[in-house]
Amino acid sequence: MKALNDRINELAKSLGKDPEPEAMFDYKQRREEFDRLANQDVKKLQVETRQQRVQEIHGKSELNPKWTFHNLVEDAQDVVEAINIAKSFIAAHADPSWRNTSAHMMIFYGDYGRGKSHIAGAIAHQLIDQYETTVLYRQLQTLLEMRFSSYDFQSGDNAPEKFREINKQLQDVDLLILDEVCVNQSMLKKNTQSWLGNLLRQRLVNNKNCILITNHNLKELETALGPYCFESIKEYDTYKVRFQGPSRRKQVVPDQAEPSSASNQYQPNQVR
């Protein structure tokens, strides 16, 4: 029995037409093209999924979105040195053994308005973008107020449950930033010293990094935190960064008193 293609070819010849050659199908080429397109889809999905994860980490971090290196003004030596140390700290995260074998702590201390919180936030933003580092930024006093509220078991705002949740985050995030440490306090209460010391010790055991931001000098900070808490800090690989100089923030009260003469006062009917 003749094959179907042979019969088609005979019919074509009887009609005075040349039979069309059988199309060649390159399975290898088609498979390579299929794999290429599939890999493109996978890579696109991976990029989109990573971007979503990064956005979620940023959203949970409580960081000011304006705290980036791009927005920093390097107009003083202490700031330049702090940025160099910060970028070295970030670069070290490329080494898995550095990340996984010990806990690291940066202590930013010095005058108000010098950019301590800004640089800490810039570190955090870059670590999130590069390494998907989980971050939590909190002012210590806010945490303490939440902790004290959690003792009121008759409150209707679920304060105990909320604090237990935040306390777990404080222990679990890769990088914890505690700002305004001991602000306006010469010494924390004993139970607060114990709570903070236990938190830092737990993070130390789990190789979790911290940044502490304070307006105290190091000696004052040691006194304010107490021996138990400060000893836990000593166990970290610690980087101490001092900020000094005048505040960068806009002045509300000028250095010199403004003239009070009538000529300098607002006069609504005067054309200026």
CSV table of C-alpha atoms in Angstrom, one decimal:
chain,number,residue,atom,x,y,z
A,1,MET,CA,0.0,0.0,0.0
A,2,LYS,CA,1.3,3.3,-1.0
A,3,ALA,CA,2.0,5.9,1.6
A,4,LEU,CA,-0.3,8.9,1.8
A,5,ASN,CA,2.6,11.3,0.8
A,6,ASP,CA,3.3,9.2,-2.3
A,7,ARG,CA,-0.3,9.4,-3.4
A,8,ILE,CA,-0.3,13.1,-2.9
A,9,ASN,CA,2.9,13.4,-5.0
A,10,GLU,CA,1.4,11.3,-7.8
A,11,LEU,CA,-1.8,13.4,-7.8
A,12,ALA,CA,0.3,16.6,-8.0
A,13,LYS,CA,2.3,15.2,-11.0
A,14,SER,CA,-0.9,14.2,-12.8
A,15,LEU,CA,-2.2,17.8,-12.4
A,16,GLY,CA,1.1,19.2,-13.7
A,17,LYS,CA,2.3,20.5,-10.4
A,18,ASP,CA,5.5,19.9,-8.5
A,19,PRO,CA,4.9,18.3,-5.2
A,20,GLU,CA,5.9,20.4,-2.1
A,21,PRO,CA,8.9,19.1,-0.3
A,22,GLU,CA,8.2,17.7,3.2
A,23,ALA,CA,8.9,20.4,5.7
A,24,MET,CA,11.8,19.5,8.0
A,25,PHE,CA,11.0,19.9,11.7
A,26,ASP,CA,14.1,20.7,13.9
A,27,TYR,CA,13.1,19.4,17.3
A,28,LYS,CA,16.4,20.4,18.9
A,29,GLN,CA,16.1,24.0,17.7
A,30,ARG,CA,12.4,24.1,18.8
A,31,ARG,CA,13.4,22.7,22.3
A,32,GLU,CA,16.1,25.3,22.7
A,33,GLU,CA,13.7,28.1,21.8
A,34,PHE,CA,11.1,26.7,24.3
A,35,ASP,CA,13.7,26.5,27.1
A,36,ARG,CA,14.9,30.1,26.3
A,37,LEU,CA,11.4,31.5,26.6
A,38,ALA,CA,10.7,29.4,29.7
A,39,ASN,CA,13.9,30.7,31.4
A,40,GLN,CA,12.9,34.3,30.5
A,41,ASP,CA,9.6,33.8,32.2
A,42,VAL,CA,11.2,32.2,35.3
A,43,LYS,CA,13.8,35.0,35.6
A,44,LYS,CA,11.1,37.7,35.2
A,45,LEU,CA,9.0,36.0,37.9
A,46,GLN,CA,12.0,35.8,40.2
A,47,VAL,CA,12.7,39.5,39.8
A,48,GLU,CA,9.1,40.4,40.4
A,49,THR,CA,8.9,38.1,43.5
A,50,ARG,CA,12.2,39.6,44.9
A,51,GLN,CA,10.9,43.1,44.3
A,52,GLN,CA,7.8,42.2,46.2
A,53,ARG,CA,9.8,40.8,49.1
A,54,VAL,CA,12.0,43.9,49.3
A,55,GLN,CA,8.9,46.2,49.3
A,56,GLU,CA,7.4,44.1,52.1
A,57,ILE,CA,10.6,44.4,54.2
A,58,HIS,CA,10.8,48.1,53.7
A,59,GLY,CA,7.1,48.4,54.7
A,60,LYS,CA,7.6,46.5,57.9
A,61,SER,CA,10.9,48.3,58.9
A,62,GLU,CA,9.4,51.6,60.2
A,63,LEU,CA,12.2,53.4,58.5
A,64,ASN,CA,12.0,57.0,57.2
A,65,PRO,CA,12.1,56.6,53.4
A,66,LYS,CA,14.2,59.8,53.1
A,67,TRP,CA,17.1,58.2,55.1
A,68,THR,CA,19.3,57.3,52.2
A,69,PHE,CA,22.9,57.9,51.3
A,70,HIS,CA,21.8,59.9,48.3
A,71,ASN,CA,20.2,62.5,50.6
A,72,LEU,CA,23.3,62.8,52.9
A,73,VAL,CA,25.4,65.9,52.7
A,74,GLU,CA,29.1,65.1,53.4
A,75,ASP,CA,30.0,68.5,54.6
A,76,ALA,CA,31.9,67.6,57.8
A,77,GLN,CA,34.7,65.2,58.7
A,78,ASP,CA,32.7,63.2,61.3
A,79,VAL,CA,29.9,62.6,58.8
A,80,VAL,CA,32.4,61.5,56.1
A,81,GLU,CA,34.1,59.1,58.5
A,82,ALA,CA,30.7,57.7,59.6
A,83,ILE,CA,29.6,57.1,56.0
A,84,ASN,CA,32.9,55.3,55.3
A,85,ILE,CA,32.4,53.0,58.3
A,86,ALA,CA,28.8,52.5,57.4
A,87,LYS,CA,29.6,51.4,53.8
A,88,SER,CA,32.3,49.1,55.1
A,89,PHE,CA,29.7,47.5,57.4
A,90,ILE,CA,27.4,47.0,54.4
A,91,ALA,CA,30.2,45.5,52.2
A,92,ALA,CA,31.0,43.0,55.0
A,93,HIS,CA,27.6,41.4,54.5
A,94,ALA,CA,28.8,39.9,51.2
A,95,ASP,CA,30.8,37.4,53.3
A,96,PRO,CA,28.4,34.7,54.6
A,97,SER,CA,30.8,33.7,57.4
A,98,TRP,CA,30.9,37.3,58.6
A,99,ARG,CA,27.1,37.3,58.7
A,100,ASN,CA,26.6,33.9,60.3
A,101,THR,CA,29.4,33.4,62.8
A,102,SER,CA,29.0,36.4,65.1
A,103,ALA,CA,26.8,39.4,66.1
A,104,HIS,CA,27.8,42.9,65.2
A,105,MET,CA,26.8,46.2,66.8
A,106,MET,CA,27.3,49.8,65.7
A,107,ILE,CA,27.0,52.5,68.4
A,108,PHE,CA,26.3,56.0,67.0
A,109,TYR,CA,26.7,58.6,69.7
A,110,GLY,CA,27.1,62.3,69.9
A,111,ASP,CA,25.2,65.6,69.5
A,112,TYR,CA,21.7,66.1,68.3
A,113,GLY,CA,21.0,66.7,64.7
A,114,ARG,CA,24.3,65.4,63.3
A,115,GLY,CA,22.7,62.7,61.1
A,116,LYS,CA,23.0,59.6,63.3
A,117,SER,CA,19.5,58.3,62.6
A,118,HIS,CA,19.8,59.2,58.9
A,119,ILE,CA,23.0,57.2,58.4
A,120,ALA,CA,21.6,54.3,60.4
A,121,GLY,CA,18.5,54.4,58.1
A,122,ALA,CA,20.7,54.6,55.0
A,123,ILE,CA,22.5,51.4,56.1
A,124,ALA,CA,19.2,49.6,56.7
A,125,HIS,CA,17.7,50.7,53.3
A,126,GLN,CA,20.8,49.5,51.4
A,127,LEU,CA,20.9,46.2,53.3
A,128,ILE,CA,17.3,45.5,52.5
A,129,ASP,CA,17.8,46.3,48.8
A,130,GLN,CA,21.0,44.3,48.4
A,131,TYR,CA,20.6,41.3,50.8
A,132,GLU,CA,16.9,41.3,51.7
A,133,THR,CA,18.0,42.0,55.3
A,134,THR,CA,15.0,42.2,57.7
A,135,VAL,CA,15.1,45.4,59.7
A,136,LEU,CA,13.1,47.0,62.5
A,137,TYR,CA,13.6,50.7,63.5
A,138,ARG,CA,12.3,51.7,66.9
A,139,GLN,CA,12.8,54.5,69.4
A,140,LEU,CA,13.6,52.8,72.8
A,141,GLN,CA,11.3,55.1,74.7
A,142,THR,CA,8.3,54.0,72.5
A,143,LEU,CA,9.1,50.4,73.2
A,144,LEU,CA,9.3,51.0,76.9
A,145,GLU,CA,5.9,52.8,76.9
A,146,MET,CA,4.4,49.8,75.0
A,147,ARG,CA,6.0,47.4,77.6
A,148,PHE,CA,4.6,49.3,80.5
A,149,SER,CA,1.2,49.4,78.9
A,150,SER,CA,1.3,45.6,78.4
A,151,TYR,CA,1.2,45.2,82.2
A,152,ASP,CA,-2.4,46.6,82.2
A,153,PHE,CA,-4.3,43.3,81.6
A,154,GLN,CA,-7.6,45.1,82.0
A,155,SER,CA,-7.0,47.4,79.1
A,156,GLY,CA,-9.2,46.8,76.0
A,157,ASP,CA,-6.6,47.6,73.3
A,158,ASN,CA,-4.8,44.1,73.5
A,159,ALA,CA,-1.7,45.8,74.7
A,160,PRO,CA,-0.1,42.5,76.1
A,161,GLU,CA,-0.7,40.7,72.8
A,162,LYS,CA,0.7,43.7,70.8
A,163,PHE,CA,3.9,43.8,72.9
A,164,ARG,CA,4.4,40.1,72.7
A,165,GLU,CA,4.3,40.4,68.9
A,166,ILE,CA,6.7,43.4,68.8
A,167,ASN,CA,9.0,41.6,71.3
A,168,LYS,CA,9.2,38.6,69.0
A,169,GLN,CA,10.1,41.0,66.1
A,170,LEU,CA,12.8,42.6,68.2
A,171,GLN,CA,14.4,39.2,68.6
A,172,ASP,CA,13.9,37.9,65.1
A,173,VAL,CA,14.9,40.7,62.7
A,174,ASP,CA,18.3,40.6,61.1
A,175,LEU,CA,19.1,44.2,62.0
A,176,LEU,CA,17.5,46.0,65.0
A,177,ILE,CA,17.9,49.8,65.2
A,178,LEU,CA,17.2,51.3,68.6
A,179,ASP,CA,17.1,55.1,68.5
A,180,GLU,CA,17.1,57.7,71.3
A,181,VAL,CA,18.6,55.2,73.7
A,182,CYS,CA,18.4,56.6,77.2
A,183,VAL,CA,17.3,60.0,75.9
A,184,ASN,CA,16.9,62.4,78.8
A,185,GLN,CA,17.7,59.6,81.3
A,186,SER,CA,20.8,59.3,83.4
A,187,MET,CA,19.9,55.7,84.3
A,188,LEU,CA,17.2,53.2,83.2
A,189,LYS,CA,15.2,51.5,85.8
A,190,LYS,CA,16.5,48.1,87.0
A,191,ASN,CA,13.8,46.1,85.4
A,192,THR,CA,14.2,48.0,82.1
A,193,GLN,CA,18.0,47.3,82.2
A,194,SER,CA,17.3,43.6,82.7
A,195,TRP,CA,14.7,43.5,79.8
A,196,LEU,CA,17.0,45.3,77.4
A,197,GLY,CA,20.0,43.3,78.5
A,198,ASN,CA,18.1,40.0,77.9
A,199,LEU,CA,17.0,41.2,74.5
A,200,LEU,CA,20.5,42.1,73.4
A,201,ARG,CA,21.8,38.8,74.8
A,202,GLN,CA,19.2,36.8,72.9
A,203,ARG,CA,20.1,38.6,69.7
A,204,LEU,CA,23.8,37.9,70.4
A,205,VAL,CA,23.2,34.2,70.7
A,206,ASN,CA,21.3,34.2,67.3
A,207,ASN,CA,24.0,36.3,65.5
A,208,LYS,CA,21.6,39.2,65.0
A,209,ASN,CA,23.1,42.7,64.4
A,210,CYS,CA,22.1,45.9,66.2
A,211,ILE,CA,22.6,49.7,65.8
A,212,LEU,CA,22.2,51.8,69.0
A,213,ILE,CA,21.8,55.6,68.6
A,214,THR,CA,22.3,57.8,71.6
A,215,ASN,CA,23.1,61.4,72.6
A,216,HIS,CA,25.2,60.2,75.6
A,217,ASN,CA,28.9,59.7,75.4
A,218,LEU,CA,30.1,56.2,76.0
A,219,LYS,CA,30.7,56.6,79.7
A,220,GLU,CA,27.3,58.1,80.2
A,221,LEU,CA,25.7,55.4,78.1
A,222,GLU,CA,27.4,52.7,80.3
A,223,THR,CA,26.0,54.3,83.4
A,224,ALA,CA,22.5,54.8,81.9
A,225,LEU,CA,22.2,51.2,80.7
A,226,GLY,CA,23.7,49.6,83.8
A,227,PRO,CA,26.3,46.9,84.2
A,228,TYR,CA,24.2,44.0,83.2
A,229,CYS,CA,23.0,45.6,79.9
A,230,PHE,CA,26.3,47.1,79.0
A,231,GLU,CA,28.1,43.8,79.5
A,232,SER,CA,25.9,42.3,76.8
A,233,ILE,CA,27.0,45.1,74.4
A,234,LYS,CA,30.7,44.2,75.1
A,235,GLU,CA,30.1,40.7,73.8
A,236,TYR,CA,29.3,42.0,70.3
A,237,ASP,CA,31.8,42.9,67.6
A,238,THR,CA,31.4,46.6,68.2
A,239,TYR,CA,31.9,49.6,66.0
A,240,LYS,CA,31.8,53.0,67.8
A,241,VAL,CA,31.1,56.0,65.7
A,242,ARG,CA,31.2,59.5,67.3
A,243,PHE,CA,29.3,62.5,65.9
A,244,GLN,CA,30.2,66.0,66.9
A,245,GLY,CA,29.6,69.6,65.9
A,246,PRO,CA,26.5,71.8,65.6
A,247,SER,CA,23.1,70.5,64.8
A,248,ARG,CA,22.2,70.3,61.1
A,249,ARG,CA,18.5,70.9,61.8
A,250,LYS,CA,16.8,74.1,60.9
A,251,GLN,CA,16.9,76.6,63.7
A,252,VAL,CA,13.6,77.7,65.2
A,253,VAL,CA,15.1,80.2,67.6
A,254,PRO,CA,17.8,82.3,65.8
A,255,ASP,CA,21.3,82.7,67.4
A,256,GLN,CA,20.7,86.4,67.9
A,257,ALA,CA,17.5,88.0,69.1
A,258,GLU,CA,15.5,89.6,66.3
A,259,PRO,CA,15.0,93.3,66.3
A,260,SER,CA,11.6,94.2,67.9
A,261,SER,CA,11.2,97.7,66.4
A,262,ALA,CA,8.0,98.5,64.7
A,263,SER,CA,9.8,98.9,61.3
A,264,ASN,CA,10.4,95.1,61.4
A,265,GLN,CA,6.9,94.1,62.4
A,266,TYR,CA,4.2,93.1,59.9
A,267,GLN,CA,2.0,96.0,58.8
A,268,PRO,CA,-0.9,94.8,56.7
A,269,ASN,CA,-1.6,98.1,55.0
A,270,GLN,CA,2.1,98.7,54.1
A,271,VAL,CA,3.1,98.0,50.5
A,272,ARG,CA,6.3,96.0,50.4
